[in-house]
Short mmCIF file of C-alpha atoms and ligand atoms in Angstrom, two decimals:
data_model
loop_
_atom_site.label_atom_id
_atom_site.label_comp_id
_atom_site.label_asym_id
_atom_site.label_seq_id
_atom_site.Cartn_x
_atom_site.Cartn_y
_atom_site.Cartn_z
CA MET A 293 62.67 21.74 -57.12
CA ILE A 294 64.74 20.65 -54.26
CA GLY A 295 68.46 19.25 -55.92
CA LEU A 296 68.39 15.71 -55.05
CA ALA A 297 68.67 14.95 -58.47
CA SER A 298 71.84 17.23 -58.82
CA ALA A 299 73.42 15.69 -55.11
CA SER A 300 74.41 12.59 -57.87
CA GLY A 301 73.66 13.96 -61.21
CA ASP A 302 71.89 11.60 -62.30
CA GLY A 303 67.88 11.16 -61.81
CA ARG A 304 67.60 7.23 -61.56
CA ALA A 305 70.13 6.91 -58.98
CA SER A 306 68.60 10.16 -56.53
CA GLU A 307 65.40 8.66 -56.75
CA ILE A 308 66.68 5.30 -55.53
CA ALA A 309 69.09 7.16 -52.83
CA GLY A 310 65.88 9.53 -51.86
CA SER A 311 63.88 6.20 -51.24
CA GLU A 312 66.53 4.66 -49.11
CA LEU A 313 66.45 7.96 -47.39
CA LEU A 314 62.70 7.82 -46.99
CA GLU A 315 63.04 4.39 -45.42
CA ALA A 316 65.18 4.79 -43.22
CA ALA A 317 63.68 8.43 -41.75
CA LYS A 318 60.48 6.45 -41.30
CA ALA A 319 62.21 3.68 -39.53
CA VAL A 320 63.45 6.11 -36.63
CA LEU A 321 60.23 7.38 -36.29
CA ASP A 322 59.07 3.94 -36.00
CA ALA A 323 61.64 3.83 -33.51
CA ASN A 324 60.40 6.68 -31.76
CA TRP A 325 57.54 5.82 -30.84
CA VAL A 326 56.12 5.19 -28.00
CA GLY A 327 52.47 4.44 -27.97
CA ARG A 328 50.82 7.37 -28.13
CA SER A 329 53.59 10.06 -29.18
CA THR A 330 57.32 10.18 -30.71
CA VAL A 331 60.34 10.90 -28.53
CA PRO A 332 62.29 13.60 -29.84
CA SER A 333 65.80 10.63 -29.28
CA ARG A 334 65.33 7.28 -26.98
CA ASP A 335 68.49 8.64 -24.99
CA LEU A 336 68.83 11.92 -24.05
CA TYR A 337 65.06 13.30 -24.89
CA PRO A 338 62.62 10.18 -23.22
CA HIS A 339 59.22 12.45 -22.84
CA GLN A 340 57.05 14.31 -25.71
CA TRP A 341 58.20 18.30 -26.26
CA SER A 342 55.67 19.98 -28.09
CA TRP A 343 57.25 21.51 -31.35
CA ASP A 344 59.28 18.59 -31.65
CA SER A 345 55.89 16.84 -31.71
CA ALA A 346 54.74 19.49 -34.33
CA PHE A 347 57.53 18.44 -36.57
CA VAL A 348 57.27 15.03 -36.18
CA ALA A 349 53.01 15.04 -36.74
CA ILE A 350 54.41 16.81 -40.22
CA GLY A 351 56.71 14.60 -41.62
CA ARG A 352 54.64 11.68 -40.44
CA SER A 353 51.82 12.89 -41.99
CA TRP A 354 52.74 11.60 -45.27
CA TYR A 355 52.42 8.17 -44.53
CA ASP A 356 51.05 7.36 -41.14
CA GLN A 357 47.55 9.65 -40.79
CA GLU A 358 46.32 7.70 -37.89
CA ARG A 359 49.86 8.65 -35.71
CA ALA A 360 50.54 11.94 -37.03
CA GLN A 361 47.18 12.87 -34.89
CA ALA A 362 47.28 10.46 -32.36
CA GLU A 363 50.72 12.86 -32.03
CA LEU A 364 49.53 16.43 -31.77
CA GLU A 365 45.98 15.55 -30.07
CA SER A 366 48.38 13.53 -26.91
CA LEU A 367 50.32 16.56 -26.60
CA PHE A 368 47.35 18.78 -25.95
CA ALA A 369 46.21 16.38 -23.36
CA GLY A 370 48.53 17.56 -21.45
CA GLN A 371 47.35 21.16 -22.35
CA TRP A 372 46.44 23.59 -19.49
CA SER A 373 43.09 25.25 -18.50
CA ASP A 374 44.60 28.35 -19.42
CA GLY A 375 45.61 27.31 -22.68
CA ARG A 376 49.24 26.92 -22.27
CA VAL A 377 50.81 23.87 -23.77
CA PRO A 378 53.53 22.60 -21.89
CA HIS A 379 57.06 21.99 -23.71
CA ILE A 380 57.76 18.87 -22.43
CA VAL A 381 54.29 16.03 -21.18
CA PHE A 382 55.51 13.48 -18.89
CA ASN A 383 55.76 10.31 -19.53
CA PRO A 384 54.71 8.15 -16.41
CA ASP A 385 56.18 4.86 -17.54
CA VAL A 386 59.71 6.53 -17.59
CA PRO A 387 61.49 6.82 -14.34
CA ALA A 388 61.20 10.21 -12.72
CA ASP A 389 65.26 10.68 -13.41
CA ALA A 390 66.21 9.86 -16.70
CA TYR A 391 65.68 13.34 -17.64
CA PHE A 392 66.89 16.74 -15.67
CA PRO A 393 64.35 18.17 -15.14
CA GLY A 394 62.05 15.78 -14.59
CA PRO A 395 58.41 15.63 -13.20
CA THR A 396 59.38 16.12 -9.35
CA PHE A 397 61.38 19.71 -10.47
CA TRP A 398 58.15 21.15 -12.24
CA ARG A 399 55.35 19.70 -10.16
CA SER A 400 52.74 20.94 -12.68
CA SER A 401 50.02 19.20 -10.04
CA ASP A 402 50.77 21.63 -7.64
CA VAL A 403 48.60 23.76 -9.86
CA PRO A 404 45.03 24.11 -10.33
CA ASP A 405 45.23 25.31 -13.94
CA SER A 406 47.48 22.08 -15.00
CA PRO A 407 45.91 18.75 -16.33
CA VAL A 408 44.19 16.29 -13.88
CA ARG A 409 46.20 12.92 -15.06
CA LEU A 410 49.35 13.89 -16.50
CA GLU A 411 53.22 15.87 -15.26
CA THR A 412 54.44 18.44 -17.43
CA SER A 413 56.90 20.90 -17.47
CA GLY A 414 54.87 24.89 -17.08
CA LEU A 415 57.09 26.57 -19.26
CA VAL A 416 55.91 26.23 -23.72
CA GLN A 417 58.05 25.95 -26.60
CA PRO A 418 57.51 28.27 -30.60
CA PRO A 419 53.71 27.80 -31.49
CA LEU A 420 54.14 25.54 -34.72
CA HIS A 421 51.08 23.64 -34.20
CA ALA A 422 48.27 25.10 -35.70
CA TRP A 423 50.00 25.24 -38.77
CA ALA A 424 51.13 21.40 -38.28
CA VAL A 425 47.19 20.23 -37.85
CA LEU A 426 46.66 21.66 -40.85
CA GLU A 427 49.53 20.06 -42.68
CA VAL A 428 48.25 17.23 -41.15
CA HIS A 429 44.63 17.49 -41.82
CA ASP A 430 45.34 18.15 -45.88
CA ARG A 431 47.03 14.87 -46.66
CA ALA A 432 44.07 12.62 -45.07
CA SER A 433 42.88 10.08 -47.08
CA ASP A 434 40.00 10.13 -44.87
CA PRO A 435 37.85 13.39 -45.23
CA SER A 436 35.68 12.70 -41.93
CA ALA A 437 38.12 11.68 -39.83
CA ALA A 438 39.97 14.42 -41.03
CA ARG A 439 37.29 16.95 -40.62
CA ALA A 440 36.76 15.34 -36.83
CA PHE A 441 40.63 15.79 -36.15
CA LEU A 442 39.75 19.44 -37.05
CA GLU A 443 36.85 19.85 -34.44
CA ARG A 444 38.52 18.58 -32.07
CA MET A 445 41.87 20.06 -32.30
CA TYR A 446 40.01 24.05 -33.60
CA PRO A 447 39.21 25.11 -29.91
CA LYS A 448 42.53 23.79 -28.19
CA LEU A 449 44.18 25.89 -30.73
CA VAL A 450 41.56 28.52 -29.92
CA ALA A 451 42.92 28.32 -26.53
CA TRP A 452 46.45 27.71 -27.43
CA HIS A 453 46.63 31.41 -29.39
CA ARG A 454 44.36 33.03 -26.38
CA TYR A 455 46.85 32.25 -23.72
CA LEU A 456 49.83 33.51 -25.71
CA LEU A 457 48.59 36.90 -26.52
CA GLU A 458 47.13 37.78 -23.39
CA HIS A 459 48.66 35.99 -20.57
CA ARG A 460 51.91 36.30 -22.54
CA ASP A 461 52.21 40.13 -23.43
CA PRO A 462 52.55 41.89 -19.95
CA GLU A 463 53.44 45.23 -22.18
CA ARG A 464 50.49 45.07 -24.18
CA ILE A 465 52.42 45.93 -27.47
CA GLY A 466 50.39 42.89 -29.07
CA LEU A 467 53.66 40.02 -28.84
CA ALA A 468 54.63 36.97 -27.02
CA ALA A 469 56.89 36.95 -24.46
CA ILE A 470 59.04 33.84 -23.51
CA LEU A 471 60.05 33.63 -20.04
CA HIS A 472 62.97 31.07 -20.25
CA PRO A 473 65.41 30.17 -22.83
CA TRP A 474 63.75 26.64 -22.57
CA GLU A 475 60.85 28.36 -24.35
CA SER A 476 63.09 29.69 -27.57
CA GLY A 477 63.34 25.98 -28.94
CA LEU A 478 67.35 27.06 -29.48
CA ASP A 479 68.00 27.32 -25.51
CA ASN A 480 71.61 28.32 -25.82
CA SER A 481 71.86 30.74 -28.71
CA PRO A 482 74.16 33.35 -28.30
CA ALA A 483 70.75 35.63 -29.25
CA TRP A 484 70.27 35.54 -24.82
CA GLU A 485 73.44 35.86 -23.78
CA ASP A 486 72.79 39.62 -22.96
CA ALA A 487 70.29 38.79 -20.56
CA LEU A 488 71.59 35.60 -19.35
CA ARG A 489 74.70 38.00 -18.42
CA HIS A 490 72.57 40.48 -16.61
CA ILE A 491 71.25 37.53 -14.14
CA ASP A 492 73.33 37.40 -10.94
CA ILE A 493 71.72 34.68 -8.88
CA PRO A 494 71.08 35.53 -5.23
CA ALA A 495 73.13 33.51 -3.17
CA GLY A 496 70.64 30.28 -1.89
CA LEU A 497 68.42 30.84 -4.68
CA LEU A 498 70.06 28.56 -6.67
CA PRO A 499 68.50 25.06 -6.28
CA ALA A 500 70.54 21.77 -5.79
CA TYR A 501 70.61 19.86 -8.67
CA GLU A 502 72.10 17.11 -11.58
CA ARG A 503 72.63 17.44 -14.95
CA ARG A 504 71.49 14.63 -16.80
CA ASP A 505 72.57 15.35 -20.03
CA LEU A 506 75.68 14.84 -19.56
CA VAL A 507 74.98 11.13 -19.35
CA ASN A 508 74.48 10.77 -22.52
CA ALA A 509 76.10 13.89 -24.34
CA ASP A 510 79.33 15.33 -24.98
CA PRO A 511 79.90 18.43 -22.28
CA ALA A 512 81.62 19.99 -25.66
CA ASP A 513 78.46 19.93 -27.74
CA ARG A 514 76.05 20.58 -24.24
CA PRO A 515 75.28 24.22 -22.46
CA THR A 516 78.23 25.30 -20.22
CA ASP A 517 77.59 24.35 -16.34
CA ALA A 518 77.36 28.71 -16.06
CA ALA A 519 74.45 28.28 -18.49
CA TYR A 520 72.60 25.47 -17.41
CA ASP A 521 72.40 27.38 -13.75
CA ARG A 522 70.60 30.18 -15.03
CA PHE A 523 67.85 27.94 -17.16
CA VAL A 524 67.42 26.27 -13.75
CA TYR A 525 67.11 29.59 -11.65
CA LEU A 526 64.83 30.94 -13.65
CA ALA A 527 63.18 27.60 -13.91
CA ASP A 528 62.64 27.30 -10.61
CA ALA A 529 61.24 31.00 -9.84
CA TYR A 530 58.70 30.43 -12.64
CA ARG A 531 57.57 27.31 -10.78
CA GLY A 532 57.67 28.61 -6.84
CA GLY A 533 55.32 31.90 -8.55
CA ARG A 534 53.38 28.94 -9.33
CA TYR A 535 53.73 29.70 -13.00
CA ASP A 536 51.86 33.16 -12.38
CA ASP A 537 52.85 34.54 -15.95
CA GLY A 538 51.88 38.15 -14.45
CA ARG A 539 54.18 37.71 -11.05
CA ILE A 540 56.99 36.54 -13.61
CA CYS A 541 56.96 39.54 -16.23
CA ARG A 542 57.01 42.02 -13.13
CA MET A 543 59.49 40.26 -11.59
CA SER A 544 61.78 37.91 -13.99
CA PRO A 545 65.00 39.49 -15.43
CA PHE A 546 63.87 37.23 -18.94
CA VAL A 547 61.51 38.94 -20.46
CA ILE A 548 61.88 38.27 -24.70
CA VAL A 549 60.05 39.06 -27.56
CA GLY A 550 61.48 36.72 -30.73
CA PRO A 551 60.78 36.86 -34.10
CA LEU A 552 60.20 33.02 -34.17
CA VAL A 553 57.78 32.62 -31.81
CA ASN A 554 55.42 35.81 -33.13
CA ALA A 555 56.79 34.50 -36.91
CA LEU A 556 55.56 31.08 -35.87
CA LEU A 557 52.14 32.91 -34.24
CA ILE A 558 51.30 34.91 -37.47
CA ARG A 559 51.65 31.51 -40.03
CA SER A 560 49.93 29.43 -36.81
CA SER A 561 47.03 32.40 -37.03
CA LEU A 562 46.57 32.08 -40.57
CA ALA A 563 46.27 27.97 -40.50
CA LEU A 564 43.86 28.62 -37.78
CA ALA A 565 41.75 31.29 -39.94
CA ALA A 566 41.94 28.12 -43.04
CA ILE A 567 40.57 25.68 -40.04
CA ALA A 568 37.87 28.24 -39.22
CA GLU A 569 36.59 28.53 -42.91
CA LEU A 570 36.87 24.45 -42.70
CA LEU A 571 34.70 24.23 -40.34
CA GLY A 572 32.19 27.09 -41.04
CA ASP A 573 33.43 29.33 -38.32
CA ASP A 574 34.51 32.81 -38.99
CA PRO A 575 38.07 33.13 -40.17
CA GLU A 576 38.71 36.88 -39.60
CA PRO A 577 39.51 37.49 -36.15
CA HIS A 578 42.58 35.09 -36.60
CA ARG A 579 43.57 37.27 -40.07
CA GLY A 580 43.29 39.78 -37.84
CA ALA A 581 45.58 38.59 -35.48
CA ALA A 582 48.22 37.54 -37.46
CA SER A 583 47.67 41.07 -39.24
CA ALA A 584 48.14 42.94 -35.91
CA ILE A 585 51.51 40.98 -34.94
CA ARG A 586 53.03 41.75 -38.15
CA HIS A 587 52.64 45.22 -37.95
CA ALA A 588 53.62 44.67 -33.80
CA MET A 589 56.86 43.02 -35.14
CA LYS A 590 58.25 45.53 -37.49
CA GLU A 591 57.51 48.06 -34.84
CA HIS A 592 59.11 46.01 -32.03
CA LEU A 593 62.07 43.93 -33.93
CA TRP A 594 62.51 45.21 -37.09
CA ASP A 595 66.08 47.43 -37.00
CA PRO A 596 66.28 50.00 -39.55
CA GLN A 597 70.19 50.29 -39.30
CA HIS A 598 71.28 46.74 -39.69
CA ALA A 599 68.01 45.75 -41.81
CA ARG A 600 67.51 42.98 -39.49
CA TYR A 601 64.61 41.22 -36.92
CA TYR A 602 66.13 40.72 -33.44
CA SER A 603 64.82 40.10 -29.81
CA PRO A 604 64.22 43.05 -27.80
CA ASN A 605 64.98 42.20 -23.82
CA LEU A 606 61.89 43.78 -22.14
CA LYS A 607 63.65 44.06 -18.86
CA ARG A 608 66.31 46.30 -20.30
CA GLY A 609 64.40 47.93 -22.95
CA GLN A 610 66.56 47.23 -25.85
CA LEU A 611 67.17 44.89 -28.69
CA MET A 612 69.94 42.73 -28.36
CA ARG A 613 71.72 42.49 -31.98
CA GLU A 614 72.76 39.06 -32.04
CA ALA A 615 73.04 38.07 -35.79
CA SER A 616 71.61 34.37 -35.13
CA ILE A 617 69.15 32.29 -37.71
CA LEU A 618 65.95 33.80 -35.55
CA SER A 619 66.52 36.51 -37.45
CA PHE A 620 65.72 34.51 -40.48
CA MET A 621 62.13 33.43 -39.23
CA PRO A 622 60.04 36.02 -40.50
CA LEU A 623 60.45 34.37 -43.76
CA LEU A 624 57.49 32.56 -41.95
CA ASP A 625 55.09 35.17 -42.36
CA PRO A 626 53.60 35.12 -46.08
CA GLY A 627 52.57 38.65 -45.63
CA LEU A 628 56.30 40.27 -44.94
CA SER A 629 57.60 43.18 -47.13
CA ALA A 630 59.22 43.13 -50.30
CA GLN A 631 61.80 45.08 -47.80
CA GLY A 632 61.73 42.25 -45.33
CA VAL A 633 61.84 39.32 -47.69
CA GLN A 634 64.41 41.18 -49.86
CA ALA A 635 67.01 42.31 -45.88
CA ILE A 636 66.58 38.20 -44.99
CA VAL A 637 67.85 36.80 -48.12
CA ARG A 638 70.50 39.44 -48.92
CA ASP A 639 71.92 37.63 -44.77
CA LEU A 640 71.19 35.11 -45.47
CA SER A 641 73.40 35.02 -49.10
CA ALA A 642 76.59 36.53 -46.57
CA PRO A 643 79.21 35.08 -45.93
CA CYS A 644 78.31 34.89 -42.28
CA PHE A 645 75.79 32.45 -43.16
CA HIS A 646 76.80 31.49 -46.47
CA PRO A 647 81.12 31.58 -47.52
CA PRO A 648 81.40 31.16 -50.92
CA GLU A 649 80.93 28.11 -52.61
CA ALA A 650 84.72 27.28 -52.65
CA ALA A 651 84.36 27.18 -48.81
CA GLN A 652 83.17 23.56 -48.03
CA HIS A 653 79.99 24.51 -45.92
CA TYR A 654 76.12 23.68 -45.04
CA LEU A 655 73.30 26.09 -44.15
CA VAL A 656 72.03 26.83 -42.43
CA PRO A 657 74.60 27.98 -39.24
CA SER A 658 72.45 28.94 -36.11
CA TYR A 659 74.70 31.39 -35.42
CA ASP A 660 76.87 33.88 -37.56
CA LEU A 661 80.35 32.11 -38.86
CA THR A 662 82.25 34.70 -38.07
CA GLY A 663 80.88 35.86 -34.44
CA GLU A 664 82.64 35.73 -31.23
CA LEU A 665 80.15 33.58 -29.67
CA PHE A 666 80.25 31.08 -33.02
CA ASP A 667 81.10 27.52 -31.79
CA PRO A 668 81.09 24.69 -34.77
CA ARG A 669 79.69 21.89 -32.12
CA ARG A 670 78.14 23.95 -29.12
CA TYR A 671 74.41 23.55 -28.60
CA TRP A 672 72.06 26.00 -30.89
CA ARG A 673 75.19 28.02 -31.19
CA GLY A 674 76.16 27.54 -34.86
CA PRO A 675 75.50 24.18 -36.37
CA VAL A 676 73.30 23.14 -38.43
CA TRP A 677 70.04 21.78 -36.81
CA ILE A 678 67.40 20.48 -39.33
CA ASN A 679 63.97 21.65 -37.74
CA THR A 680 65.53 25.17 -38.45
CA ASP A 681 66.72 24.78 -41.88
CA TRP A 682 63.21 23.72 -42.02
CA LEU A 683 61.71 26.87 -41.42
CA VAL A 684 63.73 28.57 -43.31
CA TRP A 685 63.12 26.66 -46.09
CA ARG A 686 59.49 26.18 -45.82
CA GLY A 687 59.78 30.18 -45.68
CA LEU A 688 61.76 30.82 -48.03
CA LEU A 689 59.78 28.78 -50.97
CA GLN A 690 56.74 30.71 -49.61
CA HIS A 691 58.17 33.71 -50.95
CA GLY A 692 59.86 32.44 -54.24
CA GLN A 693 63.39 31.85 -53.54
CA VAL A 694 63.49 28.20 -54.82
CA ASP A 695 67.35 28.92 -55.83
CA LEU A 696 68.27 29.13 -51.53
CA ALA A 697 65.21 27.17 -51.15
CA ALA A 698 67.40 24.27 -53.02
CA HIS A 699 70.33 25.61 -51.33
CA VAL A 700 69.08 24.69 -47.92
CA ALA A 701 67.33 21.86 -48.31
CA ASP A 702 70.45 20.25 -50.30
CA SER A 703 72.34 20.80 -47.39
CA THR A 704 69.29 18.98 -44.80
CA ILE A 705 69.70 15.73 -47.51
CA GLU A 706 73.51 15.98 -47.31
CA LEU A 707 74.13 16.20 -43.96
CA VAL A 708 72.00 13.25 -43.66
CA ARG A 709 73.36 11.11 -45.78
CA ARG A 710 76.90 11.98 -44.60
CA SER A 711 76.46 11.68 -40.74
CA GLY A 712 72.72 10.18 -39.80
CA PHE A 713 69.88 11.52 -38.70
CA ARG A 714 71.69 13.29 -35.90
CA GLU A 715 70.59 16.26 -33.47
CA TYR A 716 72.25 19.00 -35.17
CA PHE A 717 75.97 19.22 -37.50
CA ASP A 718 78.82 21.12 -37.86
CA PRO A 719 78.06 23.72 -40.25
CA PHE A 720 82.20 23.17 -41.75
CA SER A 721 82.38 19.53 -41.96
CA GLY A 722 79.59 18.11 -41.59
CA ALA A 723 80.15 15.98 -39.02
CA GLY A 724 77.23 15.12 -36.60
CA TYR A 725 76.30 15.46 -33.04
CA GLY A 726 73.99 15.05 -30.38
CA SER A 727 71.81 12.26 -30.25
CA GLY A 728 71.79 9.97 -32.84
CA ASP A 729 68.13 8.82 -34.31
CA PHE A 730 66.61 12.28 -34.21
CA ALA A 731 63.63 12.52 -34.74
CA TRP A 732 62.50 15.63 -35.59
CA THR A 733 65.56 15.19 -37.84
CA ALA A 734 64.18 12.15 -39.51
CA ALA A 735 60.60 13.64 -39.85
CA LEU A 736 61.78 16.70 -41.56
CA VAL A 737 63.55 15.16 -44.10
CA ILE A 738 60.12 13.29 -44.87
CA ASP A 739 59.20 16.65 -45.76
CA VAL A 740 61.25 17.46 -47.94
CA ILE A 741 61.43 14.58 -50.01
CA GLU A 742 58.05 14.29 -49.75
CA ARG A 743 57.92 18.18 -51.22
CA GLY A 744 60.34 17.63 -53.26
CA ARG A 745 58.60 14.75 -55.30
CA PRO A 746 58.18 16.33 -59.16
C1 2M8 B 229 66.27 20.98 -26.49
O1 2M8 B 229 65.48 21.46 -24.77
C2 2M8 B 229 65.65 20.64 -23.87
C3 2M8 B 229 65.07 21.44 -23.00
O2 2M8 B 229 63.39 21.71 -23.57
C4 2M8 B 229 66.98 20.27 -23.46
O3 2M8 B 229 67.88 21.09 -24.04
O4 2M8 B 229 67.24 19.58 -23.11
C5 2M8 B 229 66.28 22.26 -27.36
O5 2M8 B 229 66.65 21.55 -28.54
C6 2M8 B 229 64.98 22.22 -27.58
O6 2M8 B 229 64.05 22.97 -29.12
C7 2M8 B 229 64.09 20.61 -28.25
O7 2M8 B 229 62.71 20.74 -28.39
C8 2M8 B 229 64.65 19.55 -27.11
C9 2M8 B 229 63.63 18.59 -27.33
O8 2M8 B 229 64.26 18.23 -28.17
O9 2M8 B 229 65.89 19.29 -26.73
#
């Protein structure tokens, strides 16, 4: 179904190639394993990242249940008492200056809500976790260990979702907001351009800092210094306000409600409902949460004029109309209307994301190929990323869009075959950029191959 066979035209040859890729992917995950969790990459990201770990657990669950569970449990060891799951849990064995901003920037231990024995960031990332926990559980071979895992994770996941809907919904519209581009997971996306452009950093309020990312990456691939200044300014303001969401929502120029976070919140709320049922708890509150978010997304994120989901900037009271891959994420909602599915499939098949077959290209570019801000190699401004490919693929499959889903899966596999387990890829040439041996690329290739088996 995913077209692995069609890539080579010979079923057996592609099966062998598929199993070689699988073994290579497992080797990447094993090389990035650091005892209780997996680093996204050894050089650029030497700690534990929140949604990276959820992707990794999904991939690992096909062959290593113990590490898949440990991955998620070690992330939630960093959960704060207000329910937030931090976007980075720092490894105490890694030098403090190995990544910027590191633990001495975030200073989480100054805040009473943070965990006692771990240093973390104070931001969050998209809520993929309940879905990941359910997927890990569903592939376990030891039912009693799997049930014990669910029992440990369920209250933590409930607290996490409660945090997002209670602390991150300043206007009480029933949707979770992000307070920083790093929270979006698509940090440097043109989707945030309008909001960032309107941030004037007051004199003296940008702390002195040194970028670490440029030591291990080509500056042409990474966010610009001007973008980084804004990232650091916003993060510093949040820390200065002691991570008080009410206060930062009032003061910050960056309070944005997006389709990825909220569609994942629907998907994960439905996973929570399934977990509740397995544990004999009431699933209805979670189903109710999912349907309330679905309605609120339609009301606040849907633009009838362009028939597209966008991200409203609550601070400027307007939708930011950038055509990025974020607009396709409502596919993750199994209850998305037929009208919504059709509109997304139309956009995904249009030349700005999927040029005519004659032109060599790979799916799915992170941003409109014809957009003014498109860049084939800069971070989240056009390259193909395997995690967003995977999200779109799973979304298409659940809505019965098997042909388009197969195109996306074929692109994923071809990119990795061509350029290795890179962090991201040029949507035209397929060249790999960013880190090599990147964990979620490896993990999600495993899921694509395993799910595609007859
Ligand atoms: C990237 O984000 C970090 C900040 O969190 C960075 O740029 O330094 C993003 O691609 C993000 O989605 C990802 O989780 C992280 C680690 O892979 O890297």
